[in-house]
Coordinates of C-alpha atoms and ligand atoms in Angstrom, one line a residue:
Chain A
X1257 CA 136.1 184.2 -1.3
X1258 CA 138.4 182.0 -3.4
X1259 CA 135.3 180.4 -5.0
X1260 CA 133.7 183.7 -5.9
X1261 CA 137.0 184.9 -7.3
X1262 CA 137.3 181.8 -9.5
X1263 CA 133.8 182.3 -10.8
X1264 CA 134.5 185.9 -11.8
X1265 CA 137.8 184.9 -13.4
X1266 CA 136.0 182.4 -15.5
X1267 CA 133.4 185.0 -16.5
X1268 CA 136.2 187.4 -17.6
X1269 CA 137.9 184.7 -19.6
X1270 CA 134.7 183.6 -21.3
X1271 CA 133.8 187.3 -22.1
X1272 CA 137.0 187.5 -24.2
X1273 CA 135.3 185.1 -26.6
X1274 CA 132.1 187.3 -27.0
X1275 CA 133.1 190.7 -28.2
X1276 CA 130.4 193.3 -28.3
X1277 CA 128.4 191.8 -25.5
X1278 CA 128.3 192.1 -21.7
X1279 CA 127.5 189.4 -19.2
X1280 CA 124.2 189.4 -17.4
X1281 CA 123.9 186.1 -15.6
X1282 CA 126.3 183.4 -14.6
X1283 CA 124.8 180.0 -13.7
X1284 CA 126.6 177.9 -11.1
X1285 CA 125.8 174.3 -10.1
X1286 CA 126.5 173.4 -6.5
X1287 CA 126.1 169.9 -5.0
X1288 CA 124.7 169.7 -1.5
X1289 CA 127.9 167.8 -0.5
X1290 CA 130.2 170.4 -2.0
X1291 CA 130.9 172.4 1.2
X1292 CA 129.7 175.6 -0.3
X1293 CA 127.7 178.0 1.8
X1294 CA 125.4 179.6 -0.7
X1295 CA 124.8 182.7 1.3
X1296 CA 128.5 183.2 1.9
X1297 CA 129.2 182.7 -1.8
X1298 CA 126.5 185.2 -2.8
X1299 CA 127.8 187.7 -0.3
X1300 CA 131.4 187.5 -1.5
X1301 CA 130.3 187.6 -5.1
X1302 CA 128.2 190.7 -4.6
X1303 CA 131.0 192.4 -2.6
X1304 CA 133.5 191.6 -5.3
X1305 CA 131.5 192.9 -8.3
X1306 CA 130.5 196.1 -6.6
X1307 CA 131.6 199.1 -8.7
X1308 CA 133.4 197.0 -11.3
X1309 CA 132.5 196.4 -14.9
X1310 CA 130.6 193.3 -13.7
X1311 CA 128.4 195.1 -11.2
X1312 CA 125.2 194.1 -13.0
X1313 CA 126.1 190.4 -13.2
X1314 CA 123.5 188.1 -11.6
X1315 CA 124.5 184.9 -9.9
X1316 CA 122.1 182.0 -10.4
X1317 CA 122.8 179.0 -8.1
X1318 CA 121.3 175.6 -8.9
X1319 CA 121.6 173.1 -6.0
X1320 CA 122.1 169.5 -6.9
X1321 CA 121.1 166.7 -4.5
X1322 CA 123.2 163.8 -3.6
X1323 CA 122.5 160.8 -5.9
X1324 CA 123.5 157.2 -5.5
X1325 CA 123.4 154.2 -7.8
X1326 CA 122.5 150.8 -6.5
X1327 CA 125.3 148.2 -7.1
X1328 CA 122.7 145.4 -7.1
X1329 CA 119.9 146.6 -9.3
X1330 CA 121.4 149.8 -10.9
X1331 CA 118.6 152.0 -9.8
X1332 CA 119.6 155.7 -9.4
X1333 CA 118.0 157.7 -6.7
X1334 CA 118.2 160.9 -4.6
X1335 CA 119.6 160.4 -1.1
X1336 CA 117.5 162.1 1.6
X1337 CA 118.5 162.4 5.3
X1338 CA 121.6 160.3 4.6
X1339 CA 119.5 157.3 3.9
X1340 CA 121.5 155.6 1.1
X1341 CA 119.5 152.4 1.0
X1342 CA 118.2 151.5 -2.4
X1343 CA 114.5 152.3 -2.6
X1344 CA 113.9 149.5 -5.1
X1345 CA 115.7 146.5 -3.6
X1346 CA 116.8 147.8 -0.1
X1347 CA 120.4 147.0 -0.8
X1348 CA 122.9 149.0 1.2
X1349 CA 125.6 148.6 -1.5
X1350 CA 125.1 151.9 -3.2
X1351 CA 127.6 154.3 -4.5
X1352 CA 127.6 158.1 -4.8
X1353 CA 127.4 159.3 -8.4
X1354 CA 126.8 163.0 -7.9
X1355 CA 126.3 165.7 -5.3
X1356 CA 129.6 167.4 -4.9
X1357 CA 129.4 169.5 -8.0
X1358 CA 131.0 173.0 -8.1
X1359 CA 130.5 173.8 -11.7
X1360 CA 129.9 176.7 -14.1
X1361 CA 126.8 175.8 -16.0
X1362 CA 126.2 178.7 -18.4
X1363 CA 126.8 182.4 -19.0
X1364 CA 124.1 184.7 -20.4
X1365 CA 125.4 187.6 -22.5
X1366 CA 123.6 190.5 -24.0
X1367 CA 124.7 192.6 -27.0
X1368 CA 125.5 196.2 -26.2
X1369 CA 123.0 198.7 -27.5
X1370 CA 124.7 201.5 -29.3
X1371 CA 123.6 203.9 -26.5
X1372 CA 124.9 201.6 -23.8
X1373 CA 128.3 201.5 -25.6
X1374 CA 128.4 205.2 -25.5
X1375 CA 127.6 205.1 -21.8
X1376 CA 130.3 202.7 -21.1
X1377 CA 133.0 204.7 -22.8
X1378 CA 132.0 208.0 -21.1
Chain B
X630 CA 120.2 187.5 -24.9
X631 CA 122.4 184.6 -25.6
X632 CA 123.1 181.7 -23.2
X633 CA 126.5 180.1 -23.6
X634 CA 127.0 176.7 -22.0
X635 CA 130.2 176.5 -19.9
X636 CA 130.1 173.0 -18.4
X637 CA 133.3 173.2 -16.5
X638 CA 134.5 173.1 -12.9
X639 CA 134.7 176.3 -11.0
X640 CA 138.1 175.3 -9.7
X641 CA 139.4 173.8 -12.9
X642 CA 142.7 175.6 -12.7
X643 CA 143.3 174.2 -9.2
X644 CA 142.2 170.8 -10.3
X645 CA 144.6 170.9 -13.2
X646 CA 147.5 171.7 -11.0
X647 CA 146.5 169.1 -8.4
X648 CA 146.3 166.5 -11.2
X649 CA 149.9 167.4 -12.1
X650 CA 151.0 167.1 -8.5
X651 CA 149.2 163.8 -8.2
X652 CA 151.0 162.5 -11.3
X653 CA 154.4 163.6 -9.9
X654 CA 153.7 162.0 -6.5
X655 CA 152.7 158.8 -8.3
X656 CA 155.8 158.9 -10.5
X657 CA 158.1 159.2 -7.5
X658 CA 156.2 156.9 -5.3
X659 CA 155.2 159.6 -2.7
X660 CA 152.1 159.0 -0.6
X661 CA 150.6 162.4 0.1
X662 CA 148.0 162.8 2.9
X663 CA 146.0 166.0 3.4
X664 CA 145.1 166.6 7.1
X665 CA 142.0 168.7 7.7
X666 CA 140.2 169.9 10.9
X667 CA 138.8 172.9 12.7
X668 CA 141.4 175.1 14.4
X669 CA 142.9 173.4 17.4
X670 CA 141.6 169.8 16.9
X671 CA 145.0 168.4 17.1
X672 CA 146.5 168.1 13.7
X673 CA 150.0 169.3 14.7
X674 CA 149.9 167.2 17.8
X675 CA 149.1 164.1 15.8
X676 CA 152.0 164.9 13.4
X677 CA 154.3 165.4 16.4
X678 CA 153.5 162.0 17.8
X679 CA 153.7 160.5 14.3
X680 CA 157.2 161.9 13.5
X681 CA 158.3 160.8 16.9
X682 CA 157.2 157.2 16.2
X683 CA 158.5 156.9 12.6
X684 CA 162.0 155.5 12.2
X685 CA 164.6 158.3 11.5
X686 CA 165.6 156.7 8.2
X687 CA 162.1 157.1 6.9
X688 CA 161.8 159.5 4.0
X689 CA 159.0 161.7 5.4
X690 CA 158.3 165.4 5.0
X691 CA 155.6 167.9 6.2
X692 CA 154.1 171.0 4.7
X693 CA 152.1 172.8 7.3
X694 CA 149.7 175.6 6.5
X695 CA 148.6 178.4 8.7
X696 CA 147.2 181.9 8.1
X697 CA 149.9 183.8 10.0
X698 CA 152.5 182.1 12.1
X699 CA 155.4 179.7 11.8
X700 CA 154.6 178.0 15.1
X701 CA 153.5 174.6 13.8
X702 CA 156.6 174.2 11.6
X703 CA 158.8 175.1 14.6
X704 CA 157.0 172.4 16.7
X705 CA 157.5 169.8 14.0
X706 CA 161.2 170.6 13.1
X707 CA 162.4 169.0 16.3
X708 CA 162.0 165.6 14.8
X709 CA 164.7 166.1 12.1
X710 CA 162.5 165.5 9.1
X711 CA 162.1 168.2 6.5
X712 CA 159.3 170.6 7.5
X713 CA 158.2 173.7 5.7
X714 CA 155.6 176.2 6.8
X715 CA 153.1 177.7 4.3
X716 CA 151.7 181.0 5.6
X717 CA 148.7 181.8 3.5
X718 CA 148.4 185.5 4.6
X719 CA 144.6 185.4 5.2
X720 CA 143.5 182.6 2.9
X721 CA 141.5 180.0 4.9
X722 CA 142.7 176.9 2.9
X723 CA 145.7 175.7 1.0
X724 CA 145.5 175.3 -2.8
X725 CA 147.5 173.3 -5.3
X726 CA 149.6 176.3 -6.4
X727 CA 150.9 176.8 -2.8
X728 CA 151.9 173.1 -2.6
X729 CA 153.7 173.2 -5.9
X730 CA 155.6 176.4 -4.9
X731 CA 156.6 175.0 -1.5
X732 CA 157.7 171.7 -2.9
X733 CA 160.0 173.4 -5.5
X734 CA 163.3 172.9 -3.6
X735 CA 162.6 169.3 -2.3
X736 CA 163.4 166.4 -4.5
X737 CA 160.3 164.2 -4.7
X738 CA 162.5 161.2 -5.5
X739 CA 164.0 161.5 -1.9
X740 CA 160.5 161.2 -0.3
X741 CA 158.1 158.3 0.4
X742 CA 155.5 160.1 2.6
X743 CA 154.4 163.7 2.6
X744 CA 152.0 165.1 5.2
X745 CA 150.1 168.3 4.4
X746 CA 148.6 170.0 7.5
X747 CA 145.8 172.2 6.0
X748 CA 144.7 175.5 7.5
X749 CA 142.2 175.0 10.4
X750 CA 138.8 175.1 8.7
X751 CA 136.3 172.3 7.9
X752 CA 134.7 174.1 4.9
X753 CA 137.0 175.6 2.3
X754 CA 139.9 173.0 2.4
X755 CA 137.3 170.4 1.3
X756 CA 137.0 172.1 -2.2
X757 CA 140.7 172.4 -3.0
X758 CA 142.4 169.3 -4.3
X759 CA 146.1 169.3 -3.4
X760 CA 147.0 166.2 -5.4
X761 CA 146.8 164.1 -2.2
X762 CA 146.2 160.3 -2.2
X763 CA 143.8 160.7 0.7
X764 CA 142.3 163.3 3.0
X765 CA 142.2 162.6 6.7
X766 CA 139.8 164.6 8.9
X767 CA 140.5 165.2 12.6
X768 CA 137.6 165.8 15.0
X769 CA 138.3 166.4 18.7
X770 CA 135.8 165.3 21.4
X771 CA 135.4 168.9 22.5
X772 CA 133.7 169.9 19.3
X773 CA 130.3 168.2 19.3
X774 CA 129.2 164.9 17.8
X775 CA 127.0 166.6 15.1
X776 CA 130.0 168.1 13.2
X777 CA 129.8 165.4 10.5
X778 CA 126.2 166.4 9.8
X779 CA 127.0 170.1 9.9
X780 CA 130.0 169.8 7.6
X781 CA 129.2 166.6 5.6
X782 CA 131.5 167.4 2.6
X783 CA 134.8 166.9 4.4
X784 CA 133.7 163.7 6.2
X785 CA 132.4 162.4 2.9
X786 CA 135.6 163.1 1.0
X787 CA 138.0 161.9 3.7
X788 CA 139.2 158.3 3.9
X789 CA 139.9 158.3 7.6
X790 CA 138.3 160.1 10.6
X791 CA 140.7 160.6 13.5
X792 CA 138.6 161.2 16.7
X793 CA 141.1 163.1 18.8
X794 CA 141.6 164.1 22.5
X795 CA 139.8 161.0 23.8
X796 CA 141.5 161.5 27.1
X797 CA 139.0 164.4 27.6
X798 CA 136.0 162.1 27.2
X799 CA 135.3 161.9 31.0
X800 CA 135.0 165.7 31.2
X801 CA 132.9 166.5 28.1
X802 CA 129.4 165.5 27.1
X803 CA 130.6 163.9 23.9
X804 CA 129.1 160.6 22.8
X805 CA 131.8 159.1 20.7
X806 CA 129.6 156.4 19.3
X807 CA 127.1 159.0 18.1
X808 CA 130.0 160.9 16.5
X809 CA 131.1 157.7 14.7
X810 CA 127.5 156.9 13.6
X811 CA 127.1 160.4 12.2
X812 CA 130.3 160.2 10.3
X813 CA 129.2 156.9 8.8
X814 CA 125.8 158.3 7.9
X815 CA 127.6 160.8 5.7
X816 CA 130.2 158.4 4.6
X817 CA 129.1 154.7 4.9
X818 CA 131.9 152.4 6.0
X819 CA 134.2 155.3 6.9
X820 CA 137.4 154.2 8.7
X821 CA 137.7 155.7 12.2
X822 CA 140.5 155.7 14.7
X823 CA 140.2 157.2 18.2
X824 CA 143.4 158.7 19.6
X825 CA 144.8 160.8 22.5
X826 CA 148.0 162.5 21.5
X827 CA 148.5 163.4 25.2
X828 CA 148.2 159.9 26.6
X829 CA 149.1 157.9 23.6
X830 CA 145.9 155.8 23.3
X831 CA 145.0 154.8 19.8
X832 CA 148.3 155.9 18.2
X833 CA 149.0 152.3 17.4
X834 CA 145.8 152.0 15.3
X835 CA 146.7 155.3 13.6
X836 CA 150.2 154.0 12.8
X837 CA 148.7 150.7 11.5
X838 CA 146.4 152.6 9.2
X839 CA 149.3 154.7 8.0
X840 CA 151.5 151.6 7.4
X841 CA 148.7 149.9 5.6
X842 CA 148.2 152.9 3.3
X843 CA 152.0 153.2 2.6
X844 CA 152.2 149.5 1.7
X845 CA 149.1 149.7 -0.6
X846 CA 150.5 152.9 -2.2
X847 CA 153.9 151.3 -2.8
X848 CA 152.4 148.2 -4.5
X849 CA 150.2 150.4 -6.6
X850 CA 153.1 152.5 -7.8
X851 CA 155.2 149.3 -8.5
X852 CA 152.3 147.9 -10.5
X853 CA 151.8 150.9 -12.7
X854 CA 155.6 151.3 -13.2
X855 CA 156.0 147.8 -14.5
Ligands
GDP516 N1 143.9 166.9 26.3 C1 144.4 166.8 25.0 N2 144.8 167.9 24.4 C2 145.3 167.8 23.1 C3 145.4 166.6 22.5 N3 145.9 166.8 21.2 C4 146.1 168.1 21.1 N4 145.7 168.8 22.3 C5 145.8 170.2 22.6 O1 145.0 170.9 21.7 C6 145.5 172.2 21.3 C7 145.6 172.3 19.8 O2 146.4 171.3 19.3 P1 147.1 171.4 17.9 O3 147.8 170.1 17.6 O4 147.9 172.6 17.8 O5 145.9 171.6 16.9 P2 145.8 172.0 15.4 O6 145.4 173.4 15.3 O7 144.8 171.1 14.8 O8 147.1 171.8 14.8 C8 146.9 172.2 22.0 O9 146.8 173.0 23.1 C9 147.2 170.7 22.3 O10 148.0 170.6 23.4 C10 145.0 165.4 23.2 O11 145.1 164.3 22.7 N5 144.5 165.6 24.4
MG517 MG1 148.4 173.1 13.7
ZN518 ZN1 118.8 148.2 -5.7

């Protein structure tokens, strides 16, 4: 709930910078270690935009895997099934470099058509 | 159609406030620990035992979060350290703004150690930085040893796992070694203590960990101040 709210706040803030347009899609990046339940986020998001000025806003979620870097050989790799051993040199000394993202990636905006502007104000 | 890149954190406002809190804790040499668990895993009980064991002259305070009641604060006030309840009125986690507001009438220069008991929930509290030096996750033996795999984020982000209620091990099918193994799958090398707040086992190890963290924090603060 708090997350969906923060996403919508950010959309509204950003829209202030793009007069004459409306938002159609917000892109969000979520790491698999970020403790975000995608379905719950989508559900909250959709409930919150219902019958508001953002009701046609689409939520696009990109899931990012957990990535580690090997301390020994510097290889970067995706961690699957919690196996954080380096696939190149088998070292166990690897550190997490990404996978807990909770980020706004982009916003897609569309210019109002003259008729749509009329619709809006009616 | 026009795509505008945003490239910022969803919780950037919370992160900004948390960074301010962290800087204030650092400035005043306060070690702040954020305790997280499912409802009923034993956070308040652990704090009760801890406050009981800490010397009276220690400069310790507790902020305890709950959705509705003041019960936890009342349990903790018996030990004569400053305690304040944060009732979130429905929100399932604490955020940095709530911490800032509830700290307003305490002088940080009078504190060395601040415990924050988060709202009982293993998911949302994981996303909200409170400016703490470390998160501590509590998992009781009545919950199932696969919790770290089901909720990896909080186990990944916590420095310490407290396996609680170990006095109940004879009565529940909980394999404590498997639980520890699962936690270390998610968080290689994770520190773990096993405690019973009822019987007192393991509290020594917990207090040792705490003492170690306090010493390390103090020398870090002194280094950066000089
Ligand atoms: N048997 C046993 N029960 C415990 C232990 N620690 C806490 N409890 C019980 O678990 C329940 C919830 O504890 P509490 O500290 O309020 O959990 P919190 O919601 O995480 O703060 C209470 O009834 C406690 O008495 C323990 O070490 N052993
Ligand atoms: Mg409690
Ligand atoms: Zn390697």
